[in-house]
Amino acid sequence: MIKKSILLFALLFIFQSIPMAKCDHYYPLMMEYSTRPWLYSLSQKYGKTINLGNIPDSEYDALQDQKLDYIWMMGIWKLGAYGLRYDRTNQAELSYFKTLLPDFTIDDVIGSPYAITEYVINPDIGTTQDLINFRKRLNGMGTKLILDFVPNHSAVDSPWNTTNPNYYIHAPKGSVPPYDSSRYLPWGIAYGGEKYDGAWKDTAQLNYWNQDLRNAQTQNLLTIAKYADGIRTDMTQLALNDVIQMDWSNELSSWGYNKPSTEFWCEAISSVKNQYPDLIFLGEQYWGYDDQLINCGFDFLYDKALLDHLASYKMSDIWSYLNSKISYFPKYSHYTENHDEPRAITKFGSWWQADAGALASFTLPGMRFSFEGQWKGFKNKLDVHLRRAKSEDPNQDVVDFYKKFQDILATDVFRKGTWSLINDCSNKNQLITYRWYYKKSDGSYDKRLVVINLSGYQASGNVVVSDAYAQSGDDIVITELLTDKQYTRSASEMRSTGLDVIVNSWYAQIFSY
């Protein structure tokens, strides 16, 4: 009895002393689809026009096979003629498009999905009823739907431009035409934009220091929530008061606007979740406003810093970042590519390096965020203004990898479990190490050890696994899930000197024990 008590105390001490991210929610797998290019590719495949209303059953089967919790259909809302005309006449953009598509034609330009006129479905994509039915079909196979909200700006030809010009930021009061064409439209409304990218000249800048605009945008969010299970918000930090003050204080103060005492996001998310409590908010965000946005109610935020650290291969920086963000990871959305980033193979340097990046990021707690084509090993960028990317065949090595990896991730231990970073690793110059555990309904534990080699050389080391215990005796059977190989090891040695691992370059071992 005394020995059992000592053992229980030791286990309790171990679990309390290791830094962990405790799960009080679900860590989903999400795929971004660029809606118009996806439907265009289906139309080419089937030789007829495909929209949300007539997607073949076989394509729904393919979606279901991916075992996704969420699909983000990027770019379904109504666009205007202004943005399309701008993109088809802007010579710099056209030159860039031609580098992406050697057989480029002007019809390939479909306009930015982020120059929205109204939050009604783009008629090229389908009808409102088509959208309702699409979501119902997804939900029926266990997948939820995420849709866009673009807070910072509207299309230049949004109806608000004439019906509610006070919703926008204007050139400083007293200014006279001609206005600065790098910052303002000819009638004095500011282009949408931000300090690093400058003006986005197919958009008009909204004024979040105007409560009427805040109310109207909250209503837009409530409209989206009727058709979605989640909302992805574009450039989320641009609607924060501090950022607005930094970018637009001269204009706003001249018109008598003062910095509000509350944040738009806190008001809006509270209103939406009051009516749709299960809806999630995914925020694209940069510049370090994590705490403010999490406090306002965001469920997940982009973790671009992780991507950049992993792609740098600077192990000391990666370890430092991992240790500094333990409490944040459950609120982060981890990715190796999306529509704004280069393809993962380009970012990381090769398909096997990109797979290693996915192994490192998708085995962290938080949302696992993939992009259409990533699981096929595509290298060619799909620009948001275009209906297609340069054609390429799937990379079978990548296809096989993700098929195996998605099966590993589609388990309660990775979706609902508790994660910890293992700092007790003898080779931090090449390896990063995590563990997971999940208490099952029968009271037993499902456990995982994740060891990732982020170097171009085979790596070996010892990893202390503090919760390795045999059911009887000292021998414990561990299974490496990527290869399905089994090993018998000493549980006491795993807890003391550590598990001896040898991991191939740009790869991982994921042990069940």
Short mmCIF file of C-alpha atoms in Angstrom, two decimals:
data_model
loop_
_atom_site.label_atom_id
_atom_site.label_comp_id
_atom_site.label_asym_id
_atom_site.label_seq_id
_atom_site.Cartn_x
_atom_site.Cartn_y
_atom_site.Cartn_z
CA MET A 1 0.00 0.00 0.00
CA ILE A 2 2.84 2.38 0.88
CA LYS A 3 4.60 1.64 -2.41
CA LYS A 4 1.41 2.35 -4.38
CA SER A 5 0.97 5.65 -2.56
CA ILE A 6 4.56 6.64 -3.31
CA LEU A 7 4.06 5.74 -6.98
CA LEU A 8 0.82 7.76 -7.23
CA PHE A 9 2.52 10.75 -5.58
CA ALA A 10 5.43 10.50 -7.99
CA LEU A 11 3.09 10.39 -10.98
CA LEU A 12 1.15 13.40 -9.69
CA PHE A 13 4.40 15.32 -9.23
CA ILE A 14 5.55 14.46 -12.75
CA PHE A 15 2.32 15.64 -14.38
CA GLN A 16 2.30 18.87 -12.37
CA SER A 17 5.93 19.75 -13.01
CA ILE A 18 5.98 19.43 -16.81
CA PRO A 19 4.82 22.42 -18.91
CA MET A 20 1.59 21.37 -20.61
CA ALA A 21 -1.15 22.78 -22.78
CA LYS A 22 -4.35 21.49 -21.21
CA CYS A 23 -7.20 20.87 -23.59
CA ASP A 24 -10.55 22.36 -22.73
CA HIS A 25 -11.70 22.19 -26.32
CA TYR A 26 -11.21 20.32 -29.59
CA TYR A 27 -8.14 20.71 -31.83
CA PRO A 28 -9.61 20.50 -35.35
CA LEU A 29 -8.19 19.73 -38.78
CA MET A 30 -9.18 22.37 -41.35
CA MET A 31 -8.64 22.68 -45.10
CA GLU A 32 -8.85 25.93 -47.07
CA TYR A 33 -10.41 25.70 -50.51
CA SER A 34 -10.24 28.63 -52.91
CA THR A 35 -13.86 28.33 -53.97
CA ARG A 36 -13.94 29.70 -57.51
CA PRO A 37 -10.76 27.91 -58.68
CA TRP A 38 -11.98 24.68 -57.06
CA LEU A 39 -15.31 24.89 -58.86
CA TYR A 40 -13.52 25.82 -62.09
CA SER A 41 -11.30 22.73 -61.79
CA LEU A 42 -14.37 20.57 -61.25
CA SER A 43 -16.02 22.16 -64.27
CA GLN A 44 -12.97 21.28 -66.37
CA LYS A 45 -12.93 17.75 -64.95
CA TYR A 46 -16.59 17.01 -65.67
CA GLY A 47 -16.98 19.04 -68.85
CA LYS A 48 -19.84 21.16 -67.54
CA THR A 49 -20.34 24.16 -65.26
CA ILE A 50 -20.12 23.10 -61.61
CA ASN A 51 -21.29 25.36 -58.81
CA LEU A 52 -22.20 24.73 -55.18
CA GLY A 53 -25.56 23.37 -56.28
CA ASN A 54 -24.41 20.48 -58.46
CA ILE A 55 -21.16 19.17 -56.99
CA PRO A 56 -20.97 15.44 -57.87
CA ASP A 57 -21.37 12.90 -55.07
CA SER A 58 -17.89 11.55 -55.77
CA GLU A 59 -16.40 14.93 -54.83
CA TYR A 60 -18.25 14.89 -51.51
CA ASP A 61 -16.85 11.39 -50.97
CA ALA A 62 -13.35 12.73 -51.62
CA LEU A 63 -13.91 15.53 -49.09
CA GLN A 64 -15.14 13.04 -46.51
CA ASP A 65 -12.08 10.83 -47.04
CA GLN A 66 -9.89 13.71 -45.85
CA LYS A 67 -11.37 13.41 -42.33
CA LEU A 68 -11.64 17.17 -41.98
CA ASP A 69 -13.37 18.88 -39.09
CA TYR A 70 -13.73 22.15 -41.00
CA ILE A 71 -13.59 23.30 -44.60
CA TRP A 72 -12.96 26.99 -45.22
CA MET A 73 -14.54 27.95 -48.52
CA MET A 74 -12.54 31.06 -49.26
CA GLY A 75 -14.11 33.71 -51.48
CA ILE A 76 -17.83 33.00 -51.86
CA TRP A 77 -19.19 36.56 -51.48
CA LYS A 78 -20.38 38.97 -54.15
CA LEU A 79 -17.77 41.05 -55.98
CA GLY A 80 -18.05 44.10 -58.16
CA ALA A 81 -17.01 45.12 -61.65
CA TYR A 82 -14.53 47.73 -60.35
CA GLY A 83 -12.13 45.22 -58.81
CA LEU A 84 -12.19 42.91 -61.82
CA ARG A 85 -11.54 45.81 -64.16
CA TYR A 86 -8.68 46.97 -61.95
CA ASP A 87 -7.05 43.53 -61.91
CA ARG A 88 -7.43 43.10 -65.66
CA THR A 89 -5.85 46.48 -66.48
CA ASN A 90 -3.10 46.73 -63.85
CA GLN A 91 0.06 46.06 -65.83
CA ALA A 92 2.20 45.12 -62.84
CA GLU A 93 -0.34 42.52 -61.76
CA LEU A 94 -0.74 41.18 -65.28
CA SER A 95 3.02 40.75 -65.60
CA TYR A 96 3.06 38.82 -62.35
CA PHE A 97 0.16 36.61 -63.40
CA LYS A 98 2.05 35.69 -66.56
CA THR A 99 4.95 34.39 -64.46
CA LEU A 100 2.51 32.04 -62.71
CA LEU A 101 0.70 30.88 -65.86
CA PRO A 102 2.78 30.45 -69.03
CA ASP A 103 -0.46 30.06 -71.04
CA PHE A 104 -2.18 32.98 -69.29
CA THR A 105 -5.28 34.55 -70.79
CA ILE A 106 -7.22 37.55 -69.50
CA ASP A 107 -10.15 35.25 -68.66
CA ASP A 108 -7.97 33.65 -65.98
CA VAL A 109 -8.28 36.86 -63.95
CA ILE A 110 -11.40 36.61 -61.78
CA GLY A 111 -10.87 39.49 -59.33
CA SER A 112 -9.84 39.54 -55.70
CA PRO A 113 -12.21 37.71 -53.32
CA TYR A 114 -11.27 40.33 -50.72
CA ALA A 115 -12.94 43.21 -52.58
CA ILE A 116 -16.46 42.36 -51.41
CA THR A 117 -19.46 44.48 -52.36
CA GLU A 118 -22.05 42.67 -50.23
CA TYR A 119 -22.29 39.60 -48.01
CA VAL A 120 -24.52 37.70 -50.41
CA ILE A 121 -23.30 34.71 -52.37
CA ASN A 122 -21.47 35.39 -55.62
CA PRO A 123 -23.91 34.31 -58.37
CA ASP A 124 -21.01 32.62 -60.21
CA ILE A 125 -20.77 30.24 -57.23
CA GLY A 126 -24.44 29.50 -56.71
CA THR A 127 -27.53 30.65 -54.86
CA THR A 128 -28.19 31.17 -51.17
CA GLN A 129 -30.10 27.88 -51.15
CA ASP A 130 -27.11 26.17 -52.78
CA LEU A 131 -24.94 27.44 -49.93
CA ILE A 132 -27.44 26.21 -47.33
CA ASN A 133 -27.57 22.78 -48.98
CA PHE A 134 -23.78 22.61 -49.31
CA ARG A 135 -23.33 23.26 -45.61
CA LYS A 136 -26.02 20.70 -44.76
CA ARG A 137 -24.25 18.11 -46.91
CA LEU A 138 -20.92 18.82 -45.21
CA ASN A 139 -22.45 18.70 -41.74
CA GLY A 140 -24.03 15.38 -42.58
CA MET A 141 -20.63 13.84 -43.14
CA GLY A 142 -19.13 15.36 -39.98
CA THR A 143 -17.49 18.44 -41.49
CA LYS A 144 -18.27 22.05 -40.62
CA LEU A 145 -18.13 25.12 -42.85
CA ILE A 146 -16.03 28.28 -42.39
CA LEU A 147 -16.75 31.44 -44.43
CA ASP A 148 -14.93 34.77 -44.85
CA PHE A 149 -15.38 38.14 -43.25
CA VAL A 150 -13.21 41.02 -44.47
CA PRO A 151 -13.33 43.72 -41.78
CA ASN A 152 -10.85 46.32 -42.96
CA HIS A 153 -12.43 47.41 -46.23
CA SER A 154 -15.14 46.92 -48.83
CA ALA A 155 -14.94 46.91 -52.59
CA VAL A 156 -14.74 50.39 -54.09
CA ASP A 157 -18.12 49.79 -55.74
CA SER A 158 -19.87 48.58 -52.60
CA PRO A 159 -23.35 50.14 -52.26
CA TRP A 160 -22.15 51.70 -49.00
CA ASN A 161 -19.94 54.03 -50.98
CA THR A 162 -23.02 55.97 -52.04
CA THR A 163 -25.61 55.04 -49.40
CA ASN A 164 -23.35 55.34 -46.33
CA PRO A 165 -20.20 57.30 -47.17
CA ASN A 166 -19.78 58.06 -43.45
CA TYR A 167 -18.84 54.39 -42.99
CA TYR A 168 -15.49 55.16 -44.62
CA ILE A 169 -12.33 57.06 -43.71
CA HIS A 170 -11.96 60.26 -45.73
CA ALA A 171 -9.09 62.59 -46.54
CA PRO A 172 -8.51 65.13 -43.74
CA LYS A 173 -11.27 67.65 -43.36
CA GLY A 174 -10.51 70.76 -45.37
CA SER A 175 -8.54 68.89 -48.02
CA VAL A 176 -9.44 69.78 -51.59
CA PRO A 177 -9.18 67.77 -54.80
CA PRO A 178 -7.11 66.46 -56.36
CA TYR A 179 -6.40 64.16 -53.40
CA ASP A 180 -3.20 62.17 -52.94
CA SER A 181 -3.79 59.35 -55.45
CA SER A 182 -1.54 56.95 -53.55
CA ARG A 183 -3.85 57.10 -50.51
CA TYR A 184 -7.30 58.30 -51.59
CA LEU A 185 -9.89 57.63 -54.25
CA PRO A 186 -10.70 60.62 -56.51
CA TRP A 187 -13.74 61.52 -54.36
CA GLY A 188 -11.70 61.55 -51.13
CA ILE A 189 -12.44 58.18 -49.52
CA ALA A 190 -9.27 56.37 -48.48
CA TYR A 191 -8.14 53.21 -50.20
CA GLY A 192 -8.16 50.14 -48.00
CA GLY A 193 -4.69 49.38 -46.78
CA GLU A 194 -2.16 49.05 -44.00
CA LYS A 195 1.25 50.42 -43.15
CA TYR A 196 3.36 47.60 -44.63
CA ASP A 197 1.53 46.83 -47.89
CA GLY A 198 0.27 50.33 -48.64
CA ALA A 199 -2.99 50.89 -50.54
CA TRP A 200 -5.13 48.10 -51.99
CA LYS A 201 -6.62 50.08 -54.82
CA ASP A 202 -9.63 47.88 -55.47
CA THR A 203 -10.92 48.58 -51.93
CA ALA A 204 -12.18 51.41 -49.70
CA GLN A 205 -11.15 51.83 -46.06
CA LEU A 206 -13.84 51.39 -43.40
CA ASN A 207 -14.02 53.54 -40.25
CA TYR A 208 -14.25 51.51 -37.04
CA TRP A 209 -14.34 54.63 -34.91
CA ASN A 210 -17.85 55.18 -36.25
CA GLN A 211 -20.34 53.20 -34.15
CA ASP A 212 -22.78 53.05 -37.06
CA LEU A 213 -20.17 51.18 -39.10
CA ARG A 214 -19.50 48.85 -36.18
CA ASN A 215 -23.19 48.05 -35.94
CA ALA A 216 -23.44 47.41 -39.68
CA GLN A 217 -20.42 45.10 -39.64
CA THR A 218 -21.79 43.21 -36.65
CA GLN A 219 -24.94 42.67 -38.68
CA ASN A 220 -22.81 41.35 -41.55
CA LEU A 221 -21.21 38.88 -39.14
CA LEU A 222 -24.64 37.76 -37.97
CA THR A 223 -25.64 37.27 -41.61
CA ILE A 224 -22.58 35.09 -42.27
CA ALA A 225 -23.24 33.12 -39.08
CA LYS A 226 -26.60 32.01 -40.47
CA TYR A 227 -24.78 30.04 -43.17
CA ALA A 228 -21.58 28.94 -41.42
CA ASP A 229 -20.12 27.05 -38.48
CA GLY A 230 -17.09 29.32 -38.34
CA ILE A 231 -15.90 32.71 -39.58
CA ARG A 232 -12.38 33.44 -40.79
CA THR A 233 -11.55 37.13 -40.42
CA ASP A 234 -9.07 38.77 -42.77
CA MET A 235 -6.19 40.93 -41.45
CA THR A 236 -7.91 40.97 -38.09
CA GLN A 237 -5.57 43.34 -36.30
CA LEU A 238 -6.45 46.19 -38.66
CA ALA A 239 -9.78 46.70 -36.87
CA LEU A 240 -8.10 47.23 -33.47
CA ASN A 241 -8.20 50.76 -32.07
CA ASP A 242 -4.43 51.02 -31.60
CA VAL A 243 -3.74 50.00 -35.19
CA ILE A 244 -6.37 52.38 -36.54
CA GLN A 245 -4.85 55.20 -34.50
CA MET A 246 -1.42 54.38 -35.87
CA ASP A 247 -2.60 54.33 -39.50
CA TRP A 248 -5.45 56.84 -39.68
CA SER A 249 -5.33 59.25 -36.71
CA ASN A 250 -4.80 62.37 -38.85
CA GLU A 251 -7.86 61.72 -40.97
CA LEU A 252 -10.12 60.63 -38.10
CA SER A 253 -9.22 63.42 -35.68
CA SER A 254 -9.84 66.06 -38.34
CA TRP A 255 -13.42 64.79 -38.66
CA GLY A 256 -13.97 64.76 -34.91
CA TYR A 257 -13.66 61.02 -34.30
CA ASN A 258 -12.11 59.85 -31.02
CA LYS A 259 -10.59 56.52 -30.15
CA PRO A 260 -13.40 54.31 -28.75
CA SER A 261 -13.14 52.87 -25.24
CA THR A 262 -14.07 49.38 -26.47
CA GLU A 263 -12.81 47.15 -29.26
CA PHE A 264 -15.03 46.29 -32.20
CA TRP A 265 -14.07 42.63 -31.96
CA CYS A 266 -15.14 42.35 -28.33
CA GLU A 267 -18.53 43.87 -29.13
CA ALA A 268 -19.11 41.93 -32.32
CA ILE A 269 -17.97 38.47 -31.20
CA SER A 270 -20.04 38.77 -28.05
CA SER A 271 -23.13 39.61 -30.12
CA VAL A 272 -22.56 36.79 -32.59
CA LYS A 273 -21.80 34.12 -29.98
CA ASN A 274 -24.82 35.18 -27.99
CA GLN A 275 -26.93 33.91 -30.90
CA TYR A 276 -24.53 31.25 -32.26
CA PRO A 277 -22.57 29.92 -29.25
CA ASP A 278 -20.96 27.02 -31.15
CA LEU A 279 -19.62 29.14 -34.01
CA ILE A 280 -15.85 29.60 -34.03
CA PHE A 281 -13.78 32.64 -35.01
CA LEU A 282 -10.46 32.11 -36.81
CA GLY A 283 -8.42 35.29 -37.10
CA GLU A 284 -5.67 36.02 -39.59
CA GLN A 285 -3.43 38.27 -37.53
CA TYR A 286 0.13 39.52 -37.30
CA TRP A 287 2.13 42.09 -35.33
CA GLY A 288 1.70 40.58 -31.84
CA TYR A 289 -1.88 41.45 -30.88
CA ASP A 290 -2.60 37.90 -29.70
CA ASP A 291 -3.69 38.76 -26.17
CA GLN A 292 -6.14 41.46 -27.22
CA LEU A 293 -7.77 39.27 -29.83
CA ILE A 294 -7.95 36.18 -27.61
CA ASN A 295 -9.51 38.30 -24.88
CA CYS A 296 -12.11 39.51 -27.37
CA GLY A 297 -13.19 35.92 -28.02
CA PHE A 298 -11.22 34.55 -30.96
CA ASP A 299 -11.04 30.76 -30.87
CA PHE A 300 -7.95 30.49 -33.07
CA LEU A 301 -5.35 32.91 -34.45
CA TYR A 302 -2.79 32.47 -37.23
CA ASP A 303 0.62 31.31 -36.02
CA LYS A 304 2.84 32.63 -38.79
CA ALA A 305 5.81 32.93 -36.43
CA LEU A 306 5.92 29.14 -36.05
CA LEU A 307 5.98 28.69 -39.83
CA ASP A 308 8.85 31.13 -40.22
CA HIS A 309 10.82 29.58 -37.36
CA LEU A 310 10.40 26.05 -38.71
CA ALA A 311 11.40 27.11 -42.24
CA SER A 312 14.52 28.82 -40.86
CA TYR A 313 15.84 25.53 -39.41
CA LYS A 314 17.49 27.47 -36.56
CA MET A 315 16.96 24.94 -33.81
CA SER A 316 17.79 27.20 -30.86
CA ASP A 317 15.21 29.73 -32.09
CA ILE A 318 12.64 26.98 -32.64
CA TRP A 319 13.13 25.62 -29.11
CA SER A 320 12.94 29.13 -27.67
CA TYR A 321 9.71 29.83 -29.53
CA LEU A 322 8.16 26.53 -28.45
CA ASN A 323 8.94 27.19 -24.79
CA SER A 324 7.68 30.78 -24.96
CA LYS A 325 4.30 29.92 -26.51
CA ILE A 326 3.17 26.88 -24.53
CA SER A 327 0.06 28.59 -23.17
CA TYR A 328 -0.80 30.10 -26.58
CA PHE A 329 -0.61 27.03 -28.82
CA PRO A 330 -4.18 25.83 -28.05
CA LYS A 331 -5.41 29.17 -29.46
CA TYR A 332 -3.20 29.14 -32.53
CA SER A 333 -3.86 27.85 -36.04
CA HIS A 334 -0.71 26.16 -37.35
CA TYR A 335 0.05 25.90 -41.06
CA THR A 336 2.84 25.33 -43.54
CA GLU A 337 1.03 27.06 -46.41
CA ASN A 338 -2.12 28.98 -47.29
CA HIS A 339 -3.24 31.26 -50.12
CA ASP A 340 -1.03 34.13 -48.91
CA GLU A 341 2.10 32.04 -48.35
CA PRO A 342 4.29 30.23 -50.86
CA ARG A 343 3.52 26.58 -51.33
CA ALA A 344 5.10 24.59 -48.50
CA ILE A 345 7.51 22.85 -50.87
CA THR A 346 8.77 26.26 -52.00
CA LYS A 347 8.90 27.67 -48.47
CA PHE A 348 10.76 24.73 -46.97
CA GLY A 349 12.88 23.79 -49.97
CA SER A 350 11.65 20.28 -50.90
CA TRP A 351 8.66 18.00 -50.42
CA TRP A 352 10.36 16.03 -47.65
CA GLN A 353 11.30 19.21 -45.77
CA ALA A 354 7.72 20.46 -46.15
CA ASP A 355 6.44 17.17 -44.72
CA ALA A 356 8.77 17.59 -41.75
CA GLY A 357 7.34 21.06 -41.19
CA ALA A 358 3.83 19.61 -41.19
CA LEU A 359 4.87 16.91 -38.71
CA ALA A 360 6.22 19.59 -36.37
CA SER A 361 3.28 22.00 -36.64
CA PHE A 362 0.31 19.62 -36.85
CA THR A 363 1.35 17.68 -33.74
CA LEU A 364 1.09 20.85 -31.66
CA PRO A 365 -2.20 21.70 -29.93
CA GLY A 366 -4.45 24.13 -31.79
CA MET A 367 -6.07 24.12 -35.21
CA ARG A 368 -4.25 22.20 -37.98
CA PHE A 369 -4.64 24.34 -41.10
CA SER A 370 -4.00 22.94 -44.60
CA PHE A 371 -4.48 24.43 -48.05
CA GLU A 372 -6.02 22.77 -51.10
CA GLY A 373 -3.25 21.01 -53.04
CA GLN A 374 -0.91 20.77 -50.05
CA TRP A 375 -1.75 17.10 -49.52
CA LYS A 376 -0.94 16.46 -53.19
CA GLY A 377 2.47 18.08 -53.00
CA PHE A 378 1.64 20.92 -55.37
CA LYS A 379 4.42 23.46 -55.95
CA ASN A 380 2.69 26.01 -58.16
CA LYS A 381 1.08 28.99 -56.46
CA LEU A 382 -2.66 29.54 -56.78
CA ASP A 383 -3.05 33.31 -56.68
CA VAL A 384 -6.34 34.62 -55.26
CA HIS A 385 -6.97 36.74 -58.39
CA LEU A 386 -6.77 33.74 -60.74
CA ARG A 387 -9.10 30.86 -61.52
CA ARG A 388 -6.28 28.33 -61.82
CA ALA A 389 -2.66 27.56 -61.09
CA LYS A 390 -0.17 26.07 -63.51
CA SER A 391 -1.13 22.44 -64.01
CA GLU A 392 0.90 19.75 -62.28
CA ASP A 393 0.57 16.12 -61.26
CA PRO A 394 0.27 15.07 -57.62
CA ASN A 395 3.45 13.98 -55.87
CA GLN A 396 2.69 10.41 -54.81
CA ASP A 397 5.18 10.50 -51.94
CA VAL A 398 3.34 13.47 -50.45
CA VAL A 399 -0.07 11.89 -51.10
CA ASP A 400 1.02 8.73 -49.26
CA PHE A 401 2.49 10.73 -46.40
CA TYR A 402 -0.67 12.74 -45.74
CA LYS A 403 -2.90 9.69 -46.06
CA LYS A 404 -0.94 8.08 -43.23
CA PHE A 405 -0.55 11.29 -41.23
CA GLN A 406 -4.23 12.23 -41.35
CA ASP A 407 -5.11 8.80 -39.93
CA ILE A 408 -2.70 9.42 -37.07
CA LEU A 409 -4.16 12.87 -36.38
CA ALA A 410 -7.79 11.71 -36.57
CA THR A 411 -7.68 10.29 -33.03
CA ASP A 412 -8.89 11.57 -29.69
CA VAL A 413 -5.39 11.84 -28.28
CA PHE A 414 -4.43 14.47 -30.89
CA ARG A 415 -7.86 16.10 -31.08
CA LYS A 416 -8.76 16.22 -27.38
CA GLY A 417 -5.62 15.27 -25.48
CA THR A 418 -3.11 17.11 -23.32
CA TRP A 419 0.20 18.12 -24.89
CA SER A 420 3.57 18.84 -23.33
CA LEU A 421 6.93 19.91 -24.68
CA ILE A 422 9.74 17.56 -23.69
CA ASN A 423 12.80 19.63 -22.94
CA ASP A 424 14.73 16.59 -21.64
CA CYS A 425 16.15 15.61 -25.03
CA SER A 426 19.86 14.97 -25.57
CA ASN A 427 19.99 16.31 -29.14
CA LYS A 428 18.26 19.66 -29.41
CA ASN A 429 20.51 20.57 -32.35
CA GLN A 430 18.41 18.34 -34.60
CA LEU A 431 15.35 17.10 -32.73
CA ILE A 432 12.19 18.58 -31.24
CA THR A 433 10.10 16.43 -28.95
CA TYR A 434 6.51 16.46 -27.64
CA ARG A 435 4.20 14.08 -25.87
CA TRP A 436 0.44 13.73 -25.66
CA TYR A 437 -1.93 11.83 -23.41
CA TYR A 438 -5.69 11.36 -23.35
CA LYS A 439 -7.81 9.71 -20.68
CA LYS A 440 -10.30 7.36 -22.32
CA SER A 441 -13.79 6.56 -21.07
CA ASP A 442 -12.57 3.31 -19.49
CA GLY A 443 -10.03 5.22 -17.38
CA SER A 444 -6.96 4.09 -19.33
CA TYR A 445 -4.62 6.49 -21.12
CA ASP A 446 -3.78 6.80 -24.80
CA LYS A 447 -0.25 8.26 -25.14
CA ARG A 448 1.97 9.55 -27.93
CA LEU A 449 5.62 10.54 -28.16
CA VAL A 450 6.52 12.76 -31.14
CA VAL A 451 10.17 13.13 -32.21
CA ILE A 452 10.87 15.30 -35.29
CA ASN A 453 14.22 15.62 -37.04
CA LEU A 454 14.51 19.07 -38.63
CA SER A 455 17.92 18.53 -40.18
CA GLY A 456 19.39 17.08 -43.35
CA TYR A 457 21.20 14.32 -41.47
CA GLN A 458 20.09 11.27 -39.55
CA ALA A 459 19.66 12.21 -35.90
CA SER A 460 19.94 10.17 -32.73
CA GLY A 461 19.30 11.06 -29.12
CA ASN A 462 17.70 10.09 -25.86
CA VAL A 463 14.25 11.41 -24.96
CA VAL A 464 13.02 11.10 -21.39
CA VAL A 465 9.43 9.85 -21.36
CA SER A 466 8.27 10.54 -17.82
CA ASP A 467 4.92 8.74 -18.08
CA ALA A 468 6.15 5.44 -19.58
CA TYR A 469 4.82 2.62 -17.40
CA ALA A 470 4.34 -1.04 -18.23
CA GLN A 471 1.08 -2.77 -17.38
CA SER A 472 3.12 -5.48 -15.66
CA GLY A 473 6.84 -5.92 -15.14
CA ASP A 474 9.15 -3.43 -16.84
CA ASP A 475 8.77 -4.24 -20.52
CA ILE A 476 6.63 -1.85 -22.54
CA VAL A 477 5.60 -2.30 -26.17
CA ILE A 478 5.79 0.87 -28.22
CA THR A 479 4.50 1.26 -31.79
CA GLU A 480 5.94 3.73 -34.29
CA LEU A 481 2.84 4.86 -36.16
CA LEU A 482 4.38 6.17 -39.39
CA THR A 483 5.95 2.77 -40.10
CA ASP A 484 3.75 0.52 -37.92
CA LYS A 485 6.88 -1.04 -36.39
CA GLN A 486 6.76 -2.31 -32.82
CA TYR A 487 9.54 -2.31 -30.25
CA THR A 488 9.87 -3.63 -26.72
CA ARG A 489 11.69 -1.31 -24.34
CA SER A 490 12.32 -0.89 -20.62
CA ALA A 491 9.76 1.49 -19.12
CA SER A 492 12.08 2.43 -16.26
CA GLU A 493 14.88 3.31 -18.70
CA MET A 494 12.48 5.43 -20.76
CA ARG A 495 11.64 7.37 -17.58
CA SER A 496 15.25 7.75 -16.42
CA THR A 497 17.90 7.77 -19.16
CA GLY A 498 15.32 8.11 -21.91
CA LEU A 499 14.20 6.33 -25.06
CA ASP A 500 17.05 5.92 -27.56
CA VAL A 501 15.79 7.16 -30.96
CA ILE A 502 17.29 7.26 -34.44
CA VAL A 503 15.32 9.44 -36.86
CA ASN A 504 15.95 9.85 -40.58
CA SER A 505 16.60 13.34 -41.95
CA TRP A 506 13.54 15.56 -42.36
CA TYR A 507 11.28 13.00 -40.79
CA ALA A 508 9.73 11.97 -37.50
CA GLN A 509 8.78 9.10 -35.29
CA ILE A 510 5.39 9.09 -33.57
CA PHE A 511 5.21 6.43 -30.88
CA SER A 512 2.12 5.01 -29.25
CA TYR A 513 2.88 3.60 -25.82
#
